[in-house]
Amino acid sequence: MYDDIVLKLQKEHRLSAAEYKELLVNPVYDSALQEAARRQALEIFGNEIYIRGLIEFTNYCKNNCYYCGIRAGNKNVERYRLTKDDILLCCEHGYELGFRTFVLQGGEDKLFTEEILCDIVSAIRKEFPDCAITLSFGELPRSMYQSLFDSGANRYLLRHETANPIHYSKLHPENLSHENRIKCLYDLKEIGYQVGCGLMVGSPYQTVDNLVEDLMFIGDFKPHMVGIGPFIPHKDTPFAHYSAGSVQMTLKLLSIIRLMEPRVLLPSTTALASLMPDGCEQGILAGANVVMPNLSPDIAKSKYILYNNKSSVGAQDANALLVLRQRLNKIGYTISNSRGDYN
Ligand code: 5AD
């Protein structure tokens, strides 16, 4: 009975490492898994998809992650920073379009000091009291996570990238440690943020056992959100010549995670949409319930390039959002107008 493991995951929400591995390596479970995950999401969220307005506010980064296009060592990037006013304009525009969550994402940019970032967060909090503020700009001291939270931020996205420390060291230079990454995630949770971890599927040197470790980590950490997308090479990085991660494996992981953590907020990611014209829809049909359209100004969009051929699920204007709405309608879903908190 191929459905046995899927049934167990559906009922108990956890499997042994050996069972996760069996699901990952054996394609016979794919359709049952996907169906169960889709049903699980429908049961909890109905056919509503949450939207988050993504604002890529700086592509400066002090880090040199081997996979990432905006790594400090990439001299071919034209760097930019949005001002507080630029960011507030993006939010105003997003609010009018119906967004009730803003995601401030950026590289680890020293010029955005604690004071400046807290001022930006406070301003958004004041102008949009009914909106959630999600932050995503990497590893910071706990005290800074705390002040940003006190300024009004609600959520933080920090992908763990891989649960295996040795694999982590193959993706990052020596000054970055897996230990600190994980510590940051626990700090964020203790402070009271809704926290997202996540990983790239098919990153260089990743094994199936690594993916099993990622699932076990997710099971222990119990994140509120999980960001999963395929690795996609960027031409100006040390990983330029590695191949992209598998769409099938990405979809399978989305389904497993939906069944492990039924209420988790699970985006159908830009990376998935970049590898497949209907990647966004495929992600939702595999159990995802969030889409993150880009609200950044055009000047930012062309320069915030983590990997090549990045797609843009549009919200530049009402029309782009209408296109997204139509695409979701076509597969039986609608856009929710709520904040979409974890609960
Ligand atoms: N391919 C896919 N995802 C990437 N990220 C960074 N570079 C790439 C790439 N080349 C992801 C990382 C990071 C998030 C912001 O983007 O997982 O945490």
mmCIF file of C-alpha atoms and ligand atoms in Angstrom:
data_model
loop_
_atom_site.group_PDB
_atom_site.id
_atom_site.type_symbol
_atom_site.label_atom_id
_atom_site.label_comp_id
_atom_site.label_asym_id
_atom_site.label_seq_id
_atom_site.Cartn_x
_atom_site.Cartn_y
_atom_site.Cartn_z
ATOM 1 C CA MET A 1 0.000 0.000 0.000
ATOM 2 C CA TYR A 2 1.745 3.104 -1.306
ATOM 3 C CA ASP A 3 -0.621 5.344 0.607
ATOM 4 C CA ASP A 4 0.410 4.032 4.022
ATOM 5 C CA ILE A 5 3.201 6.491 4.714
ATOM 6 C CA VAL A 6 1.148 9.353 3.326
ATOM 7 C CA LEU A 7 -1.748 8.345 5.553
ATOM 8 C CA LYS A 8 0.517 8.252 8.585
ATOM 9 C CA LEU A 9 1.904 11.709 7.786
ATOM 10 C CA GLN A 10 -1.635 13.012 7.352
ATOM 11 C CA LYS A 11 -2.762 11.619 10.713
ATOM 12 C CA GLU A 12 0.322 12.006 12.885
ATOM 13 C CA HIS A 13 2.070 14.928 11.107
ATOM 14 C CA ARG A 14 5.469 13.388 11.719
ATOM 15 C CA LEU A 15 7.456 10.522 10.211
ATOM 16 C CA SER A 16 10.750 8.826 10.993
ATOM 17 C CA ALA A 17 13.847 9.851 9.060
ATOM 18 C CA ALA A 18 13.656 6.604 7.083
ATOM 19 C CA GLU A 19 10.046 7.298 6.133
ATOM 20 C CA TYR A 20 10.779 10.859 4.990
ATOM 21 C CA LYS A 21 13.572 9.468 2.874
ATOM 22 C CA GLU A 22 11.282 6.878 1.340
ATOM 23 C CA LEU A 23 8.841 9.663 0.376
ATOM 24 C CA LEU A 24 11.632 11.745 -1.133
ATOM 25 C CA VAL A 25 13.304 9.060 -3.221
ATOM 26 C CA ASN A 26 10.253 7.186 -4.426
ATOM 27 C CA PRO A 27 7.976 8.864 -6.972
ATOM 28 C CA VAL A 28 5.088 6.452 -6.334
ATOM 29 C CA TYR A 29 3.870 8.650 -3.465
ATOM 30 C CA ASP A 30 3.821 11.896 -5.422
ATOM 31 C CA SER A 31 0.187 12.085 -6.427
ATOM 32 C CA ALA A 32 -1.216 10.850 -3.100
ATOM 33 C CA LEU A 33 1.032 13.286 -1.235
ATOM 34 C CA GLN A 34 0.036 16.192 -3.373
ATOM 35 C CA GLU A 35 -3.632 15.424 -3.086
ATOM 36 C CA ALA A 36 -3.450 15.075 0.702
ATOM 37 C CA ALA A 37 -1.493 18.339 1.052
ATOM 38 C CA ARG A 38 -3.903 20.255 -1.155
ATOM 39 C CA ARG A 39 -6.848 18.955 0.848
ATOM 40 C CA GLN A 40 -5.112 19.857 4.113
ATOM 41 C CA ALA A 41 -4.571 23.462 2.959
ATOM 42 C CA LEU A 42 -8.169 23.729 1.715
ATOM 43 C CA GLU A 43 -9.451 22.474 5.056
ATOM 44 C CA ILE A 44 -7.612 25.196 6.949
ATOM 45 C CA PHE A 45 -7.499 28.173 4.594
ATOM 46 C CA GLY A 46 -10.352 27.367 2.250
ATOM 47 C CA ASN A 47 -9.525 28.413 -1.299
ATOM 48 C CA GLU A 48 -8.001 31.707 -0.128
ATOM 49 C CA ILE A 49 -4.422 32.652 -0.924
ATOM 50 C CA TYR A 50 -2.628 35.270 1.171
ATOM 51 C CA ILE A 51 -0.612 37.917 -0.650
ATOM 52 C CA ARG A 52 2.483 39.659 0.748
ATOM 53 C CA GLY A 53 3.943 42.783 -0.814
ATOM 54 C CA LEU A 54 7.681 42.315 -1.234
ATOM 55 C CA ILE A 55 9.882 45.406 -1.003
ATOM 56 C CA GLU A 56 13.531 44.757 -1.882
ATOM 57 C CA PHE A 57 15.008 47.809 -0.208
ATOM 58 C CA THR A 58 18.773 47.249 -0.564
ATOM 59 C CA ASN A 59 21.017 44.970 -2.600
ATOM 60 C CA TYR A 60 24.153 45.873 -0.655
ATOM 61 C CA CYS A 61 25.377 42.871 1.318
ATOM 62 C CA LYS A 62 28.424 42.326 3.466
ATOM 63 C CA ASN A 63 28.237 38.556 3.020
ATOM 64 C CA ASN A 64 29.688 36.371 0.320
ATOM 65 C CA CYS A 65 27.365 33.372 0.147
ATOM 66 C CA TYR A 66 28.538 31.226 -2.761
ATOM 67 C CA TYR A 67 25.065 30.871 -4.293
ATOM 68 C CA CYS A 68 23.770 34.411 -4.148
ATOM 69 C CA GLY A 69 23.884 36.994 -6.912
ATOM 70 C CA ILE A 70 24.094 39.985 -4.578
ATOM 71 C CA ARG A 71 27.108 38.596 -2.663
ATOM 72 C CA ALA A 72 29.644 41.233 -1.680
ATOM 73 C CA GLY A 73 32.216 39.781 -4.071
ATOM 74 C CA ASN A 74 30.055 40.290 -7.155
ATOM 75 C CA LYS A 75 31.441 43.459 -8.686
ATOM 76 C CA ASN A 76 28.976 43.328 -11.601
ATOM 77 C CA VAL A 77 26.005 44.332 -9.466
ATOM 78 C CA GLU A 78 24.823 47.899 -9.567
ATOM 79 C CA ARG A 79 24.048 48.556 -5.939
ATOM 80 C CA TYR A 80 21.061 50.578 -4.731
ATOM 81 C CA ARG A 81 19.265 51.524 -1.551
ATOM 82 C CA LEU A 82 15.697 52.705 -1.190
ATOM 83 C CA THR A 83 15.076 55.604 1.156
ATOM 84 C CA LYS A 84 12.507 55.613 3.933
ATOM 85 C CA ASP A 85 10.240 57.675 1.666
ATOM 86 C CA ASP A 86 10.670 55.213 -1.225
ATOM 87 C CA ILE A 87 9.711 52.378 1.101
ATOM 88 C CA LEU A 88 6.664 54.200 2.472
ATOM 89 C CA LEU A 89 5.552 54.957 -1.079
ATOM 90 C CA CYS A 90 5.756 51.230 -1.915
ATOM 91 C CA CYS A 91 3.601 50.481 1.124
ATOM 92 C CA GLU A 92 1.032 53.145 0.226
ATOM 93 C CA HIS A 93 0.818 51.813 -3.279
ATOM 94 C CA GLY A 94 0.560 48.261 -1.953
ATOM 95 C CA TYR A 95 -2.107 49.189 0.560
ATOM 96 C CA GLU A 96 -4.283 50.641 -2.193
ATOM 97 C CA LEU A 97 -3.904 47.420 -4.151
ATOM 98 C CA GLY A 98 -5.132 45.467 -1.118
ATOM 99 C CA PHE A 99 -1.924 44.278 0.526
ATOM 100 C CA ARG A 100 -2.052 43.948 4.315
ATOM 101 C CA THR A 101 1.441 42.505 4.771
ATOM 102 C CA PHE A 102 4.648 44.227 3.723
ATOM 103 C CA VAL A 103 7.884 42.286 3.527
ATOM 104 C CA LEU A 104 11.054 44.351 3.798
ATOM 105 C CA GLN A 105 13.801 42.242 2.293
ATOM 106 C CA GLY A 106 17.428 43.152 1.741
ATOM 107 C CA GLY A 107 21.052 42.137 1.941
ATOM 108 C CA GLU A 108 22.978 42.548 5.184
ATOM 109 C CA ASP A 109 23.646 46.239 4.668
ATOM 110 C CA LYS A 110 25.597 47.950 7.458
ATOM 111 C CA LEU A 111 24.348 51.374 6.439
ATOM 112 C CA PHE A 112 20.858 50.395 7.536
ATOM 113 C CA THR A 113 21.674 50.778 11.200
ATOM 114 C CA GLU A 114 19.403 49.785 14.056
ATOM 115 C CA GLU A 115 18.280 53.385 14.396
ATOM 116 C CA ILE A 116 17.406 53.795 10.722
ATOM 117 C CA LEU A 117 15.615 50.447 10.474
ATOM 118 C CA CYS A 118 13.604 51.024 13.656
ATOM 119 C CA ASP A 119 12.601 54.429 12.346
ATOM 120 C CA ILE A 120 11.368 52.877 9.083
ATOM 121 C CA VAL A 121 9.467 50.113 10.891
ATOM 122 C CA SER A 122 7.872 52.626 13.308
ATOM 123 C CA ALA A 123 6.781 54.807 10.404
ATOM 124 C CA ILE A 124 5.137 51.859 8.618
ATOM 125 C CA ARG A 125 3.535 50.721 11.861
ATOM 126 C CA LYS A 126 2.116 54.218 12.443
ATOM 127 C CA GLU A 127 0.800 54.729 8.925
ATOM 128 C CA PHE A 128 -0.565 51.184 8.508
ATOM 129 C CA PRO A 129 -1.768 50.020 11.931
ATOM 130 C CA ASP A 130 -3.808 47.209 10.369
ATOM 131 C CA CYS A 131 -0.907 45.687 8.428
ATOM 132 C CA ALA A 132 1.655 43.043 9.297
ATOM 133 C CA ILE A 133 5.302 43.970 8.890
ATOM 134 C CA THR A 134 7.641 41.155 7.895
ATOM 135 C CA LEU A 135 11.401 41.647 7.972
ATOM 136 C CA SER A 136 14.022 39.669 6.074
ATOM 137 C CA PHE A 137 17.547 41.004 6.179
ATOM 138 C CA GLY A 138 19.604 38.299 7.710
ATOM 139 C CA GLU A 139 21.494 37.649 10.909
ATOM 140 C CA LEU A 140 21.452 40.367 13.559
ATOM 141 C CA PRO A 141 22.224 40.589 17.257
ATOM 142 C CA ARG A 142 19.295 39.545 19.418
ATOM 143 C CA SER A 143 19.034 43.064 20.867
ATOM 144 C CA MET A 144 18.417 44.441 17.385
ATOM 145 C CA TYR A 145 15.742 41.856 16.596
ATOM 146 C CA GLN A 146 14.160 42.940 19.877
ATOM 147 C CA SER A 147 14.166 46.667 19.071
ATOM 148 C CA LEU A 148 12.738 46.038 15.618
ATOM 149 C CA PHE A 149 9.992 43.960 17.220
ATOM 150 C CA ASP A 150 9.339 46.725 19.741
ATOM 151 C CA SER A 151 9.115 49.191 16.844
ATOM 152 C CA GLY A 152 6.222 47.191 15.421
ATOM 153 C CA ALA A 153 7.575 44.346 13.278
ATOM 154 C CA ASN A 154 5.596 41.096 13.488
ATOM 155 C CA ARG A 155 7.339 38.488 11.403
ATOM 156 C CA TYR A 156 10.872 37.552 10.328
ATOM 157 C CA LEU A 157 12.046 35.382 7.457
ATOM 158 C CA LEU A 158 15.466 33.787 7.827
ATOM 159 C CA ARG A 159 15.982 30.652 5.811
ATOM 160 C CA HIS A 160 18.162 28.161 7.660
ATOM 161 C CA GLU A 161 19.450 27.195 4.155
ATOM 162 C CA THR A 162 20.421 23.674 5.322
ATOM 163 C CA ALA A 163 20.093 21.854 8.638
ATOM 164 C CA ASN A 164 23.462 20.148 8.184
ATOM 165 C CA PRO A 165 26.461 22.161 9.468
ATOM 166 C CA ILE A 166 28.926 20.544 7.036
ATOM 167 C CA HIS A 167 26.645 21.237 4.098
ATOM 168 C CA TYR A 168 26.220 24.782 5.439
ATOM 169 C CA SER A 169 29.985 25.261 5.329
ATOM 170 C CA LYS A 170 30.044 24.279 1.649
ATOM 171 C CA LEU A 171 27.534 27.003 0.771
ATOM 172 C CA HIS A 172 29.018 29.811 2.868
ATOM 173 C CA PRO A 173 32.413 31.315 3.614
ATOM 174 C CA GLU A 174 34.082 30.559 6.926
ATOM 175 C CA ASN A 175 32.919 33.682 8.741
ATOM 176 C CA LEU A 176 29.309 32.492 8.574
ATOM 177 C CA SER A 177 28.308 29.724 10.926
ATOM 178 C CA HIS A 178 25.398 27.352 10.934
ATOM 179 C CA GLU A 179 25.345 27.671 14.701
ATOM 180 C CA ASN A 180 24.682 31.402 14.601
ATOM 181 C CA ARG A 181 22.034 31.005 11.910
ATOM 182 C CA ILE A 182 20.079 28.583 14.088
ATOM 183 C CA LYS A 183 20.612 30.734 17.186
ATOM 184 C CA CYS A 184 19.079 33.684 15.320
ATOM 185 C CA LEU A 185 16.007 31.592 14.491
ATOM 186 C CA TYR A 186 15.493 30.644 18.139
ATOM 187 C CA ASP A 187 16.104 34.257 19.268
ATOM 188 C CA LEU A 188 13.434 35.474 16.861
ATOM 189 C CA LYS A 189 10.956 32.920 18.123
ATOM 190 C CA GLU A 190 11.616 33.724 21.780
ATOM 191 C CA ILE A 191 11.125 37.435 21.134
ATOM 192 C CA GLY A 192 7.672 36.702 19.759
ATOM 193 C CA TYR A 193 8.011 37.021 16.007
ATOM 194 C CA GLN A 194 6.180 34.712 13.654
ATOM 195 C CA VAL A 195 9.279 33.085 12.182
ATOM 196 C CA GLY A 196 10.026 31.589 8.793
ATOM 197 C CA CYS A 197 12.902 29.237 8.042
ATOM 198 C CA GLY A 198 13.551 27.520 4.735
ATOM 199 C CA LEU A 199 15.948 26.188 2.171
ATOM 200 C CA MET A 200 16.948 25.906 -1.435
ATOM 201 C CA VAL A 201 16.159 22.590 -3.087
ATOM 202 C CA GLY A 202 19.064 21.178 -5.073
ATOM 203 C CA SER A 203 21.712 23.530 -3.737
ATOM 204 C CA PRO A 204 25.235 22.298 -4.559
ATOM 205 C CA TYR A 205 26.388 19.306 -2.454
ATOM 206 C CA GLN A 206 22.889 18.734 -1.048
ATOM 207 C CA THR A 207 22.024 15.050 -0.552
ATOM 208 C CA VAL A 208 18.657 13.409 0.066
ATOM 209 C CA ASP A 209 19.817 12.809 3.624
ATOM 210 C CA ASN A 210 20.340 16.554 3.984
ATOM 211 C CA LEU A 211 16.739 17.119 2.923
ATOM 212 C CA VAL A 212 15.630 14.570 5.511
ATOM 213 C CA GLU A 213 17.598 16.538 8.110
ATOM 214 C CA ASP A 214 15.846 19.703 6.935
ATOM 215 C CA LEU A 215 12.470 18.041 7.503
ATOM 216 C CA MET A 216 13.518 16.834 10.953
ATOM 217 C CA PHE A 217 14.697 20.364 11.781
ATOM 218 C CA ILE A 218 11.388 21.836 10.626
ATOM 219 C CA GLY A 219 9.605 19.249 12.772
ATOM 220 C CA ASP A 220 11.601 20.328 15.833
ATOM 221 C CA PHE A 221 11.614 24.062 15.251
ATOM 222 C CA LYS A 222 7.945 24.334 14.258
ATOM 223 C CA PRO A 223 8.241 27.496 12.171
ATOM 224 C CA HIS A 224 5.219 29.656 11.355
ATOM 225 C CA MET A 225 6.382 30.022 7.756
ATOM 226 C CA VAL A 226 8.658 28.007 5.456
ATOM 227 C CA GLY A 227 10.280 29.369 2.295
ATOM 228 C CA ILE A 228 11.188 26.631 -0.175
ATOM 229 C CA GLY A 229 12.437 27.171 -3.688
ATOM 230 C CA PRO A 230 14.754 25.466 -6.129
ATOM 231 C CA PHE A 231 18.381 26.607 -6.264
ATOM 232 C CA ILE A 232 18.977 28.531 -9.505
ATOM 233 C CA PRO A 233 22.547 29.358 -10.554
ATOM 234 C CA HIS A 234 23.688 32.956 -10.955
ATOM 235 C CA LYS A 235 26.405 33.556 -13.544
ATOM 236 C CA ASP A 236 28.594 35.774 -11.350
ATOM 237 C CA THR A 237 28.860 33.386 -8.396
ATOM 238 C CA PRO A 238 31.157 30.442 -7.621
ATOM 239 C CA PHE A 239 28.141 28.195 -8.231
ATOM 240 C CA ALA A 240 27.508 29.504 -11.754
ATOM 241 C CA HIS A 241 28.033 26.082 -13.309
ATOM 242 C CA TYR A 242 25.888 23.978 -11.045
ATOM 243 C CA SER A 243 22.496 22.963 -12.315
ATOM 244 C CA ALA A 244 19.201 24.219 -10.981
ATOM 245 C CA GLY A 245 17.248 22.311 -8.358
ATOM 246 C CA SER A 246 14.329 20.074 -9.235
ATOM 247 C CA VAL A 247 10.822 21.458 -9.501
ATOM 248 C CA GLN A 248 9.356 18.037 -8.691
ATOM 249 C CA MET A 249 11.388 17.775 -5.486
ATOM 250 C CA THR A 250 10.408 21.312 -4.507
ATOM 251 C CA LEU A 251 6.711 20.501 -4.955
ATOM 252 C CA LYS A 252 7.113 17.279 -3.002
ATOM 253 C CA LEU A 253 8.738 19.119 -0.085
ATOM 254 C CA LEU A 254 5.949 21.713 -0.076
ATOM 255 C CA SER A 255 3.411 18.886 0.241
ATOM 256 C CA ILE A 256 5.317 17.131 3.026
ATOM 257 C CA ILE A 257 5.687 20.370 4.979
ATOM 258 C CA ARG A 258 1.996 21.211 4.572
ATOM 259 C CA LEU A 259 1.152 17.832 6.091
ATOM 260 C CA MET A 260 3.737 18.166 8.886
ATOM 261 C CA GLU A 261 2.562 21.626 9.916
ATOM 262 C CA PRO A 262 -1.019 22.021 8.669
ATOM 263 C CA ARG A 263 -1.318 25.718 9.625
ATOM 264 C CA VAL A 264 2.089 26.782 8.309
ATOM 265 C CA LEU A 265 2.233 29.776 5.959
ATOM 266 C CA LEU A 266 3.827 28.365 2.848
ATOM 267 C CA PRO A 267 4.666 30.583 -0.112
ATOM 268 C CA SER A 268 4.733 29.409 -3.679
ATOM 269 C CA THR A 269 8.108 31.059 -4.279
ATOM 270 C CA THR A 270 9.514 33.268 -6.999
ATOM 271 C CA ALA A 271 12.281 30.727 -7.647
ATOM 272 C CA LEU A 272 9.674 28.057 -8.398
ATOM 273 C CA ALA A 273 7.849 30.442 -10.747
ATOM 274 C CA SER A 274 11.172 31.247 -12.408
ATOM 275 C CA LEU A 275 11.768 27.642 -13.480
ATOM 276 C CA MET A 276 8.267 26.918 -14.759
ATOM 277 C CA PRO A 277 5.703 29.176 -16.384
ATOM 278 C CA ASP A 278 2.959 27.828 -14.141
ATOM 279 C CA GLY A 279 5.242 27.289 -11.135
ATOM 280 C CA CYS A 280 3.156 29.591 -8.981
ATOM 281 C CA GLU A 281 0.004 27.556 -9.619
ATOM 282 C CA GLN A 282 1.872 24.265 -9.218
ATOM 283 C CA GLY A 283 3.101 25.357 -5.794
ATOM 284 C CA ILE A 284 -0.421 26.149 -4.638
ATOM 285 C CA LEU A 285 -1.744 22.868 -5.936
ATOM 286 C CA ALA A 286 1.019 21.156 -3.932
ATOM 287 C CA GLY A 287 -0.107 22.791 -0.674
ATOM 288 C CA ALA A 288 1.291 26.349 -0.674
ATOM 289 C CA ASN A 289 -1.083 29.139 0.438
ATOM 290 C CA VAL A 290 0.916 32.360 0.042
ATOM 291 C CA VAL A 291 2.150 34.401 -2.922
ATOM 292 C CA MET A 292 4.613 37.269 -2.583
ATOM 293 C CA PRO A 293 4.231 39.739 -5.446
ATOM 294 C CA ASN A 294 6.991 42.287 -5.869
ATOM 295 C CA LEU A 295 6.117 45.864 -4.892
ATOM 296 C CA SER A 296 9.640 47.202 -5.406
ATOM 297 C CA PRO A 297 10.151 50.070 -7.832
ATOM 298 C CA ASP A 298 11.482 49.044 -11.269
ATOM 299 C CA ILE A 299 14.950 50.369 -10.549
ATOM 300 C CA ALA A 300 15.191 47.899 -7.670
ATOM 301 C CA LYS A 301 13.600 45.008 -9.518
ATOM 302 C CA SER A 302 16.265 44.901 -12.204
ATOM 303 C CA LYS A 303 19.076 44.958 -9.638
ATOM 304 C CA TYR A 304 17.878 42.607 -6.915
ATOM 305 C CA ILE A 305 18.984 39.531 -8.774
ATOM 306 C CA LEU A 306 19.774 36.563 -6.529
ATOM 307 C CA TYR A 307 19.726 34.149 -9.488
ATOM 308 C CA ASN A 308 19.368 34.448 -13.264
ATOM 309 C CA ASN A 309 16.008 34.477 -15.079
ATOM 310 C CA LYS A 310 14.203 35.590 -11.940
ATOM 311 C CA SER A 311 10.501 35.851 -12.625
ATOM 312 C CA SER A 312 8.390 38.601 -11.216
ATOM 313 C CA VAL A 313 4.927 37.761 -9.998
ATOM 314 C CA GLY A 314 3.601 41.197 -10.606
ATOM 315 C CA ALA A 315 1.883 43.745 -8.474
ATOM 316 C CA GLN A 316 3.535 46.776 -10.019
ATOM 317 C CA ASP A 317 0.052 47.956 -10.772
ATOM 318 C CA ALA A 318 -3.540 46.925 -10.413
ATOM 319 C CA ASN A 319 -3.389 45.193 -13.750
ATOM 320 C CA ALA A 320 -0.568 42.861 -12.776
ATOM 321 C CA LEU A 321 -2.488 41.948 -9.648
ATOM 322 C CA LEU A 322 -5.558 41.297 -11.755
ATOM 323 C CA VAL A 323 -3.519 38.866 -13.859
ATOM 324 C CA LEU A 324 -2.444 37.044 -10.695
ATOM 325 C CA ARG A 325 -6.054 36.982 -9.505
ATOM 326 C CA GLN A 326 -7.170 35.480 -12.820
ATOM 327 C CA ARG A 327 -4.440 32.864 -12.739
ATOM 328 C CA LEU A 328 -5.482 31.818 -9.244
ATOM 329 C CA ASN A 329 -9.163 31.835 -10.183
ATOM 330 C CA LYS A 330 -8.393 29.478 -13.016
ATOM 331 C CA ILE A 331 -7.224 26.833 -10.550
ATOM 332 C CA GLY A 332 -10.117 27.508 -8.169
ATOM 333 C CA TYR A 333 -8.518 29.931 -5.713
ATOM 334 C CA THR A 334 -9.085 33.568 -4.736
ATOM 335 C CA ILE A 335 -6.905 36.250 -3.148
ATOM 336 C CA SER A 336 -7.633 36.864 0.524
ATOM 337 C CA ASN A 337 -7.870 40.449 1.747
ATOM 338 C CA SER A 338 -6.820 39.631 5.295
ATOM 339 C CA ARG A 339 -3.426 40.012 6.995
ATOM 340 C CA GLY A 340 -3.098 36.260 7.089
ATOM 341 C CA ASP A 341 -1.386 35.760 10.431
ATOM 342 C CA TYR A 342 -0.393 32.354 11.688
ATOM 343 C CA ASN A 343 -2.972 30.988 14.055
HETATM 344 N N1 5AD B 1 18.828 30.327 -6.094
HETATM 345 C C1 5AD B 1 17.721 30.183 -5.353
HETATM 346 N N2 5AD B 1 17.514 30.817 -4.193
HETATM 347 C C2 5AD B 1 18.472 31.667 -3.772
HETATM 348 N N3 5AD B 1 18.572 32.405 -2.668
HETATM 349 C C3 5AD B 1 19.736 33.088 -2.713
HETATM 350 N N4 5AD B 1 20.397 32.792 -3.833
HETATM 351 C C4 5AD B 1 19.652 31.891 -4.514
HETATM 352 C C5 5AD B 1 19.812 31.168 -5.718
HETATM 353 N N5 5AD B 1 20.905 31.306 -6.462
HETATM 354 C C6 5AD B 1 17.586 32.356 -1.584
HETATM 355 C C7 5AD B 1 18.278 32.000 -0.266
HETATM 356 C C8 5AD B 1 18.024 33.209 0.596
HETATM 357 C C9 5AD B 1 16.797 33.816 -0.035
HETATM 358 C C10 5AD B 1 16.612 35.277 0.226
HETATM 359 O O1 5AD B 1 16.995 33.600 -1.414
HETATM 360 O O2 5AD B 1 17.661 30.839 0.294
HETATM 361 O O3 5AD B 1 17.801 32.912 1.945
#
